[in-house]
Short mmCIF file of C-alpha atoms in Angstrom, two decimals:
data_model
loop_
_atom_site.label_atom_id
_atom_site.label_comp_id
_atom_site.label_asym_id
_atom_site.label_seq_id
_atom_site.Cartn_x
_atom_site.Cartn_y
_atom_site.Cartn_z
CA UNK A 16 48.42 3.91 -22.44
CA UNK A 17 47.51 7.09 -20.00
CA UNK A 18 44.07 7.36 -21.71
CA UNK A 19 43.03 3.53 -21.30
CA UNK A 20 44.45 4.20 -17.21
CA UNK A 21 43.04 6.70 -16.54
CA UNK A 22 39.21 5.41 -17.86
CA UNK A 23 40.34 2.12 -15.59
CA UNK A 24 41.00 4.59 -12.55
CA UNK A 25 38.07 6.65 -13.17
CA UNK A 26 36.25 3.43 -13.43
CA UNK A 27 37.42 2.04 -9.93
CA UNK A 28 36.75 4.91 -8.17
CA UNK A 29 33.20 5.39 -9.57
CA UNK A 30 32.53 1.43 -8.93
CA UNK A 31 34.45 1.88 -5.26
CA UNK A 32 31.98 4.40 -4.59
CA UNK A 33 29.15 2.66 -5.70
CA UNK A 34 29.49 -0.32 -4.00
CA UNK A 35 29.99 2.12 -0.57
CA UNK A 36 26.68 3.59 -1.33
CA UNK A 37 24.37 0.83 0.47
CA UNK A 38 27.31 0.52 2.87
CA UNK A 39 25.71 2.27 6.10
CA UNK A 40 21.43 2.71 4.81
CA UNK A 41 19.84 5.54 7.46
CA UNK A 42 16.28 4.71 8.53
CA UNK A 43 13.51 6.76 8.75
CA UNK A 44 11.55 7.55 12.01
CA UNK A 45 7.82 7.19 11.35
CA UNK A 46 6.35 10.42 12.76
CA UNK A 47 2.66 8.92 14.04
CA UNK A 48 -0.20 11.18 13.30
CA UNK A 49 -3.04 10.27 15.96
CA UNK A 50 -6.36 9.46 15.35
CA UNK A 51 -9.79 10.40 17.59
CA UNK A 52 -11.86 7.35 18.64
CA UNK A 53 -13.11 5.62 17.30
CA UNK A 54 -10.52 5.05 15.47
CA UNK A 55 -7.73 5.11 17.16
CA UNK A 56 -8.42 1.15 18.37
CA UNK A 57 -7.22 -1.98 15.84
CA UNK A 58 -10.85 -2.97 14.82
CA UNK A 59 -10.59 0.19 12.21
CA UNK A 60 -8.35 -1.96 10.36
CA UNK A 61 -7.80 0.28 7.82
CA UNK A 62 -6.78 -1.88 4.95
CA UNK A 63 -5.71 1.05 1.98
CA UNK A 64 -6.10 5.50 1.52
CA UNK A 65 -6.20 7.82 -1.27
CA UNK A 66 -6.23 11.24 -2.28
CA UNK A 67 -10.18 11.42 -3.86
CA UNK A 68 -11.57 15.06 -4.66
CA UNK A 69 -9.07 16.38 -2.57
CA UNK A 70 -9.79 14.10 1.04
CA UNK A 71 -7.52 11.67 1.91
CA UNK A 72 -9.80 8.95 2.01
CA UNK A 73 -9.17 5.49 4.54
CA UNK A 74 -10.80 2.69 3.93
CA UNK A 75 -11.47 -0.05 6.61
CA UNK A 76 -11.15 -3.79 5.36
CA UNK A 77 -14.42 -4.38 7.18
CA UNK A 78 -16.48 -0.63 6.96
CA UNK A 79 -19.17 -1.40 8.99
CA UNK A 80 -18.43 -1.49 12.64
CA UNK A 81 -20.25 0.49 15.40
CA UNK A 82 -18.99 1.96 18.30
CA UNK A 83 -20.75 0.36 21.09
CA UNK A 84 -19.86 1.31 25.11
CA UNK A 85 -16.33 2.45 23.45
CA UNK A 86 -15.60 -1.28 22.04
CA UNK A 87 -15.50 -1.22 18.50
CA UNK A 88 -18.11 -3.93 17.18
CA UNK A 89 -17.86 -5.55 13.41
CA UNK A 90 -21.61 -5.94 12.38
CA UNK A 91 -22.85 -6.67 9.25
CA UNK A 92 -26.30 -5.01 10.46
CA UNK A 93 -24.19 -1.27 10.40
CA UNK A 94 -24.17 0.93 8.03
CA UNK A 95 -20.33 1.09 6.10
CA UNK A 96 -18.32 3.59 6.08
CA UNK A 97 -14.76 5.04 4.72
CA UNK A 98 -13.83 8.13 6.31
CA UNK A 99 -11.79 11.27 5.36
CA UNK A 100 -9.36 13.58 6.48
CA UNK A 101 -8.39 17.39 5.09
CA UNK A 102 -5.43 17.98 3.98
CA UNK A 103 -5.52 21.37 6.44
CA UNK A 104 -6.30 18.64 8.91
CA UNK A 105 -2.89 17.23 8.24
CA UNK A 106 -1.29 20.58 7.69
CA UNK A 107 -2.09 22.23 11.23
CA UNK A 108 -0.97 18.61 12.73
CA UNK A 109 2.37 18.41 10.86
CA UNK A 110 3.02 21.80 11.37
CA UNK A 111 2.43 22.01 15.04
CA UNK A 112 5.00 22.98 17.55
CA UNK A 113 3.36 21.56 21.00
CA UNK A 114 1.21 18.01 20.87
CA UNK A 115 -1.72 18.65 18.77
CA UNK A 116 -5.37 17.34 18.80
CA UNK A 117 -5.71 13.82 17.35
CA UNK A 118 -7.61 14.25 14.17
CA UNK A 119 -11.55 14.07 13.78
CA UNK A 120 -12.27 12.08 10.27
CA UNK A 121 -15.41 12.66 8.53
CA UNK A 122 -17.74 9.68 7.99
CA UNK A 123 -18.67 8.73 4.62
CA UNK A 124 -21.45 6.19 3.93
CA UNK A 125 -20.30 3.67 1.79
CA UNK A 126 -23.55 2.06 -0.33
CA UNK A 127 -22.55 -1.31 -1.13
CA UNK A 128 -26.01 -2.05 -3.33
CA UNK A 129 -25.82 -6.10 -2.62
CA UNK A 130 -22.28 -6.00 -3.56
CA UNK A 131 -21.41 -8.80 -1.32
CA UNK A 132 -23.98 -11.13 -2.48
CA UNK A 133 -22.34 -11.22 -5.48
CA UNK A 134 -18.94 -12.82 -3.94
CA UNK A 135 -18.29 -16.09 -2.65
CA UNK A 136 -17.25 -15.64 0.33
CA UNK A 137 -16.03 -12.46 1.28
CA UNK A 138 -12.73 -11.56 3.15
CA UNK A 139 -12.68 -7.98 3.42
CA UNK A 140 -11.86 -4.23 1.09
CA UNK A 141 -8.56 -4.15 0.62
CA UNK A 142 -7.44 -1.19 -1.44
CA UNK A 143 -9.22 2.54 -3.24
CA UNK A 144 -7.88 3.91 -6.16
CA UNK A 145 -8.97 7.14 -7.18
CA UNK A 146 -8.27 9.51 -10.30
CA UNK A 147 -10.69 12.83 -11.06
CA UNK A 148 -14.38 11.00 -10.01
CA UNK A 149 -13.38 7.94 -10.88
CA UNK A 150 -13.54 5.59 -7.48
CA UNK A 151 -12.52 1.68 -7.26
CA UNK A 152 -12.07 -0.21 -4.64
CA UNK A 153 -10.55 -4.17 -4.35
CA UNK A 154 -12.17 -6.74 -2.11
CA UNK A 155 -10.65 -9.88 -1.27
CA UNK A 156 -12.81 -13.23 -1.89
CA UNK A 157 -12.17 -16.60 -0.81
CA UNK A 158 -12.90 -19.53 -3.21
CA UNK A 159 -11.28 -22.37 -1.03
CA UNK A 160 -8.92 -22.86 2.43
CA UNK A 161 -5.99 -22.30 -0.33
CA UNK A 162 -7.41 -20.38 -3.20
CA UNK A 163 -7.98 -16.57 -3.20
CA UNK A 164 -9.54 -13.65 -5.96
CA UNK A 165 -9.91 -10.12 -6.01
CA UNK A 166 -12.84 -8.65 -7.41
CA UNK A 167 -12.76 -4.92 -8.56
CA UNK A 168 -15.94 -2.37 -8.38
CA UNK A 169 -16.56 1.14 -9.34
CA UNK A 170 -17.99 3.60 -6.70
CA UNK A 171 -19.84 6.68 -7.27
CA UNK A 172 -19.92 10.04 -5.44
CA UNK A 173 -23.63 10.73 -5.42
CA UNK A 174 -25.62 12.90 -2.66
CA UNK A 175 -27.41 10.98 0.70
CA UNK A 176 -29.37 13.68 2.40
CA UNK A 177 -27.00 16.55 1.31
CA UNK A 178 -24.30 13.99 2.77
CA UNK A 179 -21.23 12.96 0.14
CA UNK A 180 -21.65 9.20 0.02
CA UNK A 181 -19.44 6.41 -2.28
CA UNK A 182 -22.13 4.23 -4.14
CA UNK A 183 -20.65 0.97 -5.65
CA UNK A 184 -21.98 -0.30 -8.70
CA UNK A 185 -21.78 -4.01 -9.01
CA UNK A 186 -22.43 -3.65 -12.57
CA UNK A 187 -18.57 -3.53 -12.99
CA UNK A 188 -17.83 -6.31 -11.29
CA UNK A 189 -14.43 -7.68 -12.75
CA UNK A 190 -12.58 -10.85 -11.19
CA UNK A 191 -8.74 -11.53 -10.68
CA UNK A 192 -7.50 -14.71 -9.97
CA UNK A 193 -4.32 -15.11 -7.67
CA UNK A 194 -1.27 -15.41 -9.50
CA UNK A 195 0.71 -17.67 -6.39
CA UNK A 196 -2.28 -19.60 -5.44
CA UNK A 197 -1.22 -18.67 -1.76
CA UNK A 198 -3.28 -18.46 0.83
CA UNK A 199 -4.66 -15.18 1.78
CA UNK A 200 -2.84 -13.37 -0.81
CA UNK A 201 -4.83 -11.84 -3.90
CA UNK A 202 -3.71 -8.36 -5.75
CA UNK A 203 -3.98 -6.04 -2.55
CA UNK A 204 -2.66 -2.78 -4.84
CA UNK A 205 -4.69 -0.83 -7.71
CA UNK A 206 -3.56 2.42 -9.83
CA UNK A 207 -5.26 3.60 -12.09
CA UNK A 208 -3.65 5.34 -15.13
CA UNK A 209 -6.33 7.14 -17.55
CA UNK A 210 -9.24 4.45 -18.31
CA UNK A 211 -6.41 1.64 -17.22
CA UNK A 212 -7.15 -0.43 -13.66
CA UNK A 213 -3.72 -1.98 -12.90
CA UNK A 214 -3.49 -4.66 -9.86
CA UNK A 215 -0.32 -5.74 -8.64
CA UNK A 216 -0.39 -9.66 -6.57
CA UNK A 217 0.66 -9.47 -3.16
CA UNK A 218 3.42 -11.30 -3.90
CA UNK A 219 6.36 -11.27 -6.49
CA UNK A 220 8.99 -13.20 -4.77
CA UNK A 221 12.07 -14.58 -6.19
CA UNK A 222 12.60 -18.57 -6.18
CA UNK A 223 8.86 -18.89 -7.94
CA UNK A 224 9.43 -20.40 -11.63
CA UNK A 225 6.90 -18.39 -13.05
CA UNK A 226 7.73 -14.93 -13.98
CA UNK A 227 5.24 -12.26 -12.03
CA UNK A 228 3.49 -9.80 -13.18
CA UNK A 229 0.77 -7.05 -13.01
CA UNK A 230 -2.87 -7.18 -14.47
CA UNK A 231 -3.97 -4.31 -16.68
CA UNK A 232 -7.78 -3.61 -16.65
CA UNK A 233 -9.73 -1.07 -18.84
CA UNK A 234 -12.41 0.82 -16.89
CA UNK A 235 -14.32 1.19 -19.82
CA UNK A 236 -14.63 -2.40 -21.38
CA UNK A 237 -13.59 -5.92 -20.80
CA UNK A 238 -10.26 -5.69 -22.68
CA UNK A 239 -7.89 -6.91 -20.33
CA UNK A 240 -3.62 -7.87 -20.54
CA UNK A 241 -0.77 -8.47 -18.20
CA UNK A 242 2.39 -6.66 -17.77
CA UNK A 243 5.24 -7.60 -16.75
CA UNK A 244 6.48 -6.64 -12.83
CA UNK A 245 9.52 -7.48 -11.67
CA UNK A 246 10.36 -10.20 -8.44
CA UNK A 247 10.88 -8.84 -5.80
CA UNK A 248 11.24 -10.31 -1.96
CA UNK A 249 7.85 -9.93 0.69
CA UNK A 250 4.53 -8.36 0.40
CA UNK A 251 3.46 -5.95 -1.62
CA UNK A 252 0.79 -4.58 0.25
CA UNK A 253 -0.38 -0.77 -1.28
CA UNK A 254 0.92 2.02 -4.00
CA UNK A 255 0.81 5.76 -4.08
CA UNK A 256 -1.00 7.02 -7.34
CA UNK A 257 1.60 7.12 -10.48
CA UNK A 258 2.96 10.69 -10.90
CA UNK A 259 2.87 12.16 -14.19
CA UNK A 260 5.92 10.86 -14.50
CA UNK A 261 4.71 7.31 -14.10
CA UNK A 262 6.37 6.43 -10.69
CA UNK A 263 4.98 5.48 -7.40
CA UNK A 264 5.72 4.29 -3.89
CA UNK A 265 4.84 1.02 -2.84
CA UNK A 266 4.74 -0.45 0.71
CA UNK A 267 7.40 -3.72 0.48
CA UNK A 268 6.28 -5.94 4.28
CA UNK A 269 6.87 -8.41 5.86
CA UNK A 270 6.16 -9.93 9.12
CA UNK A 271 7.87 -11.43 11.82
CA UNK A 272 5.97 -14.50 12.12
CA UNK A 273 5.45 -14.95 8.23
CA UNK A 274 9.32 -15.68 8.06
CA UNK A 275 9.06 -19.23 7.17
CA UNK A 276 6.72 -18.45 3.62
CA UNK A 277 9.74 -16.47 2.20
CA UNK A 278 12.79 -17.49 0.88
CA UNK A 279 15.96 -15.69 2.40
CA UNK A 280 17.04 -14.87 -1.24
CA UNK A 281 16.48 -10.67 -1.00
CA UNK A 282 19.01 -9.26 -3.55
CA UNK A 283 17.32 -5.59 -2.38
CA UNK A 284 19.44 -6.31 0.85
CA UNK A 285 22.36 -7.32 -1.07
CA UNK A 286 22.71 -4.32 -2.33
CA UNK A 287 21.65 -1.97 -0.20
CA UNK A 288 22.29 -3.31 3.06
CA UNK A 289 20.14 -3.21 6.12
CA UNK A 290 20.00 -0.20 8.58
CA UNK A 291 20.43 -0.49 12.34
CA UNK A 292 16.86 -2.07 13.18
CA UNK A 293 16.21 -4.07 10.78
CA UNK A 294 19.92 -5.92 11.37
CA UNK A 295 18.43 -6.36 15.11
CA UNK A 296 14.52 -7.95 14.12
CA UNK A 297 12.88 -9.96 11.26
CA UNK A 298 10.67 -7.88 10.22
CA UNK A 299 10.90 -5.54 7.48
CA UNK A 300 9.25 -2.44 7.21
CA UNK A 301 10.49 -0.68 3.47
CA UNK A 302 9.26 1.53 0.86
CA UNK A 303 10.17 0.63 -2.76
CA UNK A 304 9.51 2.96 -5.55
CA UNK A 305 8.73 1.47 -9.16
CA UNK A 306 7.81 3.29 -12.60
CA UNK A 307 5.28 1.96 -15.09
CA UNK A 308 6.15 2.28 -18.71
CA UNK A 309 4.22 1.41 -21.37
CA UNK A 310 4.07 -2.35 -21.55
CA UNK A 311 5.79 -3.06 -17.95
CA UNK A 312 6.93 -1.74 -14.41
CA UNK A 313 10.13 -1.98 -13.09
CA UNK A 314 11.63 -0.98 -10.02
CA UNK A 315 13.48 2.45 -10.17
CA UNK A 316 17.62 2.52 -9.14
CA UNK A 317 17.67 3.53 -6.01
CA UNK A 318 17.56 2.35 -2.06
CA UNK A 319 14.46 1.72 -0.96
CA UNK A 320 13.08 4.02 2.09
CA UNK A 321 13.54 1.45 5.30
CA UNK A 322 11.57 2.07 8.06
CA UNK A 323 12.95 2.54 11.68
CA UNK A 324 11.37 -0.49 13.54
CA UNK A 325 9.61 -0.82 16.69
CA UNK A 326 9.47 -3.55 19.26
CA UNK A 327 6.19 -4.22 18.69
CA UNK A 328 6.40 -7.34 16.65
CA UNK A 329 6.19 -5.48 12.89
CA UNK A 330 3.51 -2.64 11.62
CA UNK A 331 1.23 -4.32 8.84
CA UNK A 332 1.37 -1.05 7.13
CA UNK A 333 -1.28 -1.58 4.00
CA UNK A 334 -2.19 1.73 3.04
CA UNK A 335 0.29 4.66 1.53
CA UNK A 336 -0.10 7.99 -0.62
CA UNK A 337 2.18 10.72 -0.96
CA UNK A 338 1.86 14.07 0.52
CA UNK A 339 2.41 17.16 -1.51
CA UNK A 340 6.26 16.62 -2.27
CA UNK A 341 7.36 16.53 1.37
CA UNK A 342 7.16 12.84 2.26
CA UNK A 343 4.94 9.93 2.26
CA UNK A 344 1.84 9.08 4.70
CA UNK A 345 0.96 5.33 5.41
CA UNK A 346 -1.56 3.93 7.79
CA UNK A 347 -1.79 0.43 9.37
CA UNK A 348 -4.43 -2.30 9.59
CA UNK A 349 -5.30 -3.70 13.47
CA UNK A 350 -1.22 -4.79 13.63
CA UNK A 351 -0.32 -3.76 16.33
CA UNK A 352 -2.94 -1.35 16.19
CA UNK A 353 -4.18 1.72 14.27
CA UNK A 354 -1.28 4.11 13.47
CA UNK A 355 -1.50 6.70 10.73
CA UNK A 356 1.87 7.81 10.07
CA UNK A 357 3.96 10.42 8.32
CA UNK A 358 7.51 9.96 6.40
CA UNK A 359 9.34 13.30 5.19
CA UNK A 360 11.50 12.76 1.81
CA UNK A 361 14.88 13.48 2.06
CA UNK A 362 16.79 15.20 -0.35
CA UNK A 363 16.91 13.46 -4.02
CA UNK A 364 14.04 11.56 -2.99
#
């Protein structure tokens, strides 16, 4: 009888302290990394980053914009651009003990090549992936008021007057059709894994009778499958790269005044209960890690990094990539405005 108690005693205490666990969740503090003009202002609308050759590379859903009489002017007629920062950029800024400098990113041209003629009606980049030289980048289509794509191209680093510049090639052109079928939501998140494109839909939500999952593309070839990905509650909006390890960080959103396009159902916040701001506003601002295996992803054990919120009505926070092994950076599109921010791990994470 004592050995059968004492597993039952062992057992409560272990499931007592489990259930304690999500009891009291501490939020982060975003520590905001500013940006020079131009862009520091919301037309940037930086829409996805990545670590390529070394850069930390942000890309604007709409790249070519000029800066005219300091107002920030969307213009087909411009030349694009994506635009980098150094990692001793971010170093010297993270590191700093007094207010430091907002950072100066370097301009890259971006060649699009007629890429856009190719598309029905475009709706802006949306996400980079990059691995070695290998460079692809998402943009958003629209096919009707209710019906959305994404189409996938490869860029190129090549040479423009000794200048590094991204050339796409709309050679490798490959379309994905919207899993919901929601408006304005396509597969906003790419990793790539060896000669493997992966796109995750923007949304996964529970209460849709179709199971969701993730496309898997080869870079090399038209062979293409799905995997599955698990529900999961909001927007998925961006992903860090996957570690050699196969996990990554994904941005989990969702806005205010998108409320009423989501069911209540969150079994994320059954479990690990909301921290102090996010029991006070609508909005949530969390970072969900996930771990592909070899036919599927699923969504690693453990509470999801929530976000200290602002008054400011949400962050549409649509880019993320981790830095070194000390935390997390994510930038925003023009919601409220342009904010490149920085999230330190804490321990275990």
């Amino acid at each position: 009888m004592k050995r059968p108690l004492a597993r039952l005693f062992s057992c409560l205490v272990v499931c007592t302290v489990s259930s304690h666990i999500g009891a009291e969740q501490i939020e982060h503090k975003v520590q905001y990394i500013e940006l020079a003009a131009p862009l520091d202002r919301g037309q940037a609308q930086f829409s996805g980053m990545s670590w390529c050759q070394g850069q930390l590379v942000l890309l604007p859903e709409k790249p070519w914009f000029v800066d005219e009489d300091d107002v920030l002017v969307p213009t087909t007629a411009a030349k694009a651009y994506v635009y980098s920062l150094e990692v001793a950029q971010l170093d010297a800024y993270l590191e700093a003990t007094n207010k430091p400098e907002p950072l100066e990113a370097t301009p890259i041209p971006l060649l699009e090549n007629g890429v856009r003629d190719q598309l029905h009606e475009f709706d802006g980049y949306e996400a980079i992936a990059c691995q070695d030289e290998s460079v692809w980048l998402a943009i958003e289509t629209e096919l009707t008021e209710t019906e959305y794509e994404t189409n996938l191209v490869q860029a190129n680093w090549v040479l423009q007057g000794g200048q590094a510049a991204l050339s796409i090639d709309p050679e490798t052109l490959r379309k994905v059709p919207s899993q919901s079928g929601v408006r304005n939501y396509s597969d906003e998140t790419i990793l790539l894994n060896g000669e493997q494109l992966i796109t995750i839909h923007e949304v996964n939500r529970h209460g849709d009778h179709a199971a969701p999952y993730a496309h898997r593309i080869h870079t090399q070839g038209e062979q293409r499958d799905t995997i599955a990905f698990p529900r999961i509650a909001y927007r998925i909006t961006d992903a860090s790269s996957i570690d050699e390890d196969g996990y990554f960080w994904t941005i989990n959103y969702l806005w205010s005044k998108e409320q009423d396009r989501f069911t209540p159902l969150d079994p994320l916040f059954a479990r690990y209960p909301r921290g102090a701001t996010h029991r006070q506003e609508p909005t949530v601002e969390r970072l969900v890690q996930f771990r592909l295996e070899s036919d599927s992803i699923s969504r690693v054990e453990r509470a999801p990094i929530q976000l200290q919120l602002t008054k400011e009505d949400g962050r549409n926070w649509e880019g993320i990539v981790r830095y070194k092994d000390l935390g997390l950076l994510l930038v925003t599109d023009m919601h409220p405005q342009t904010i490149l921010g920085f999230v330190p791990f804490r321990q275990g994470l």
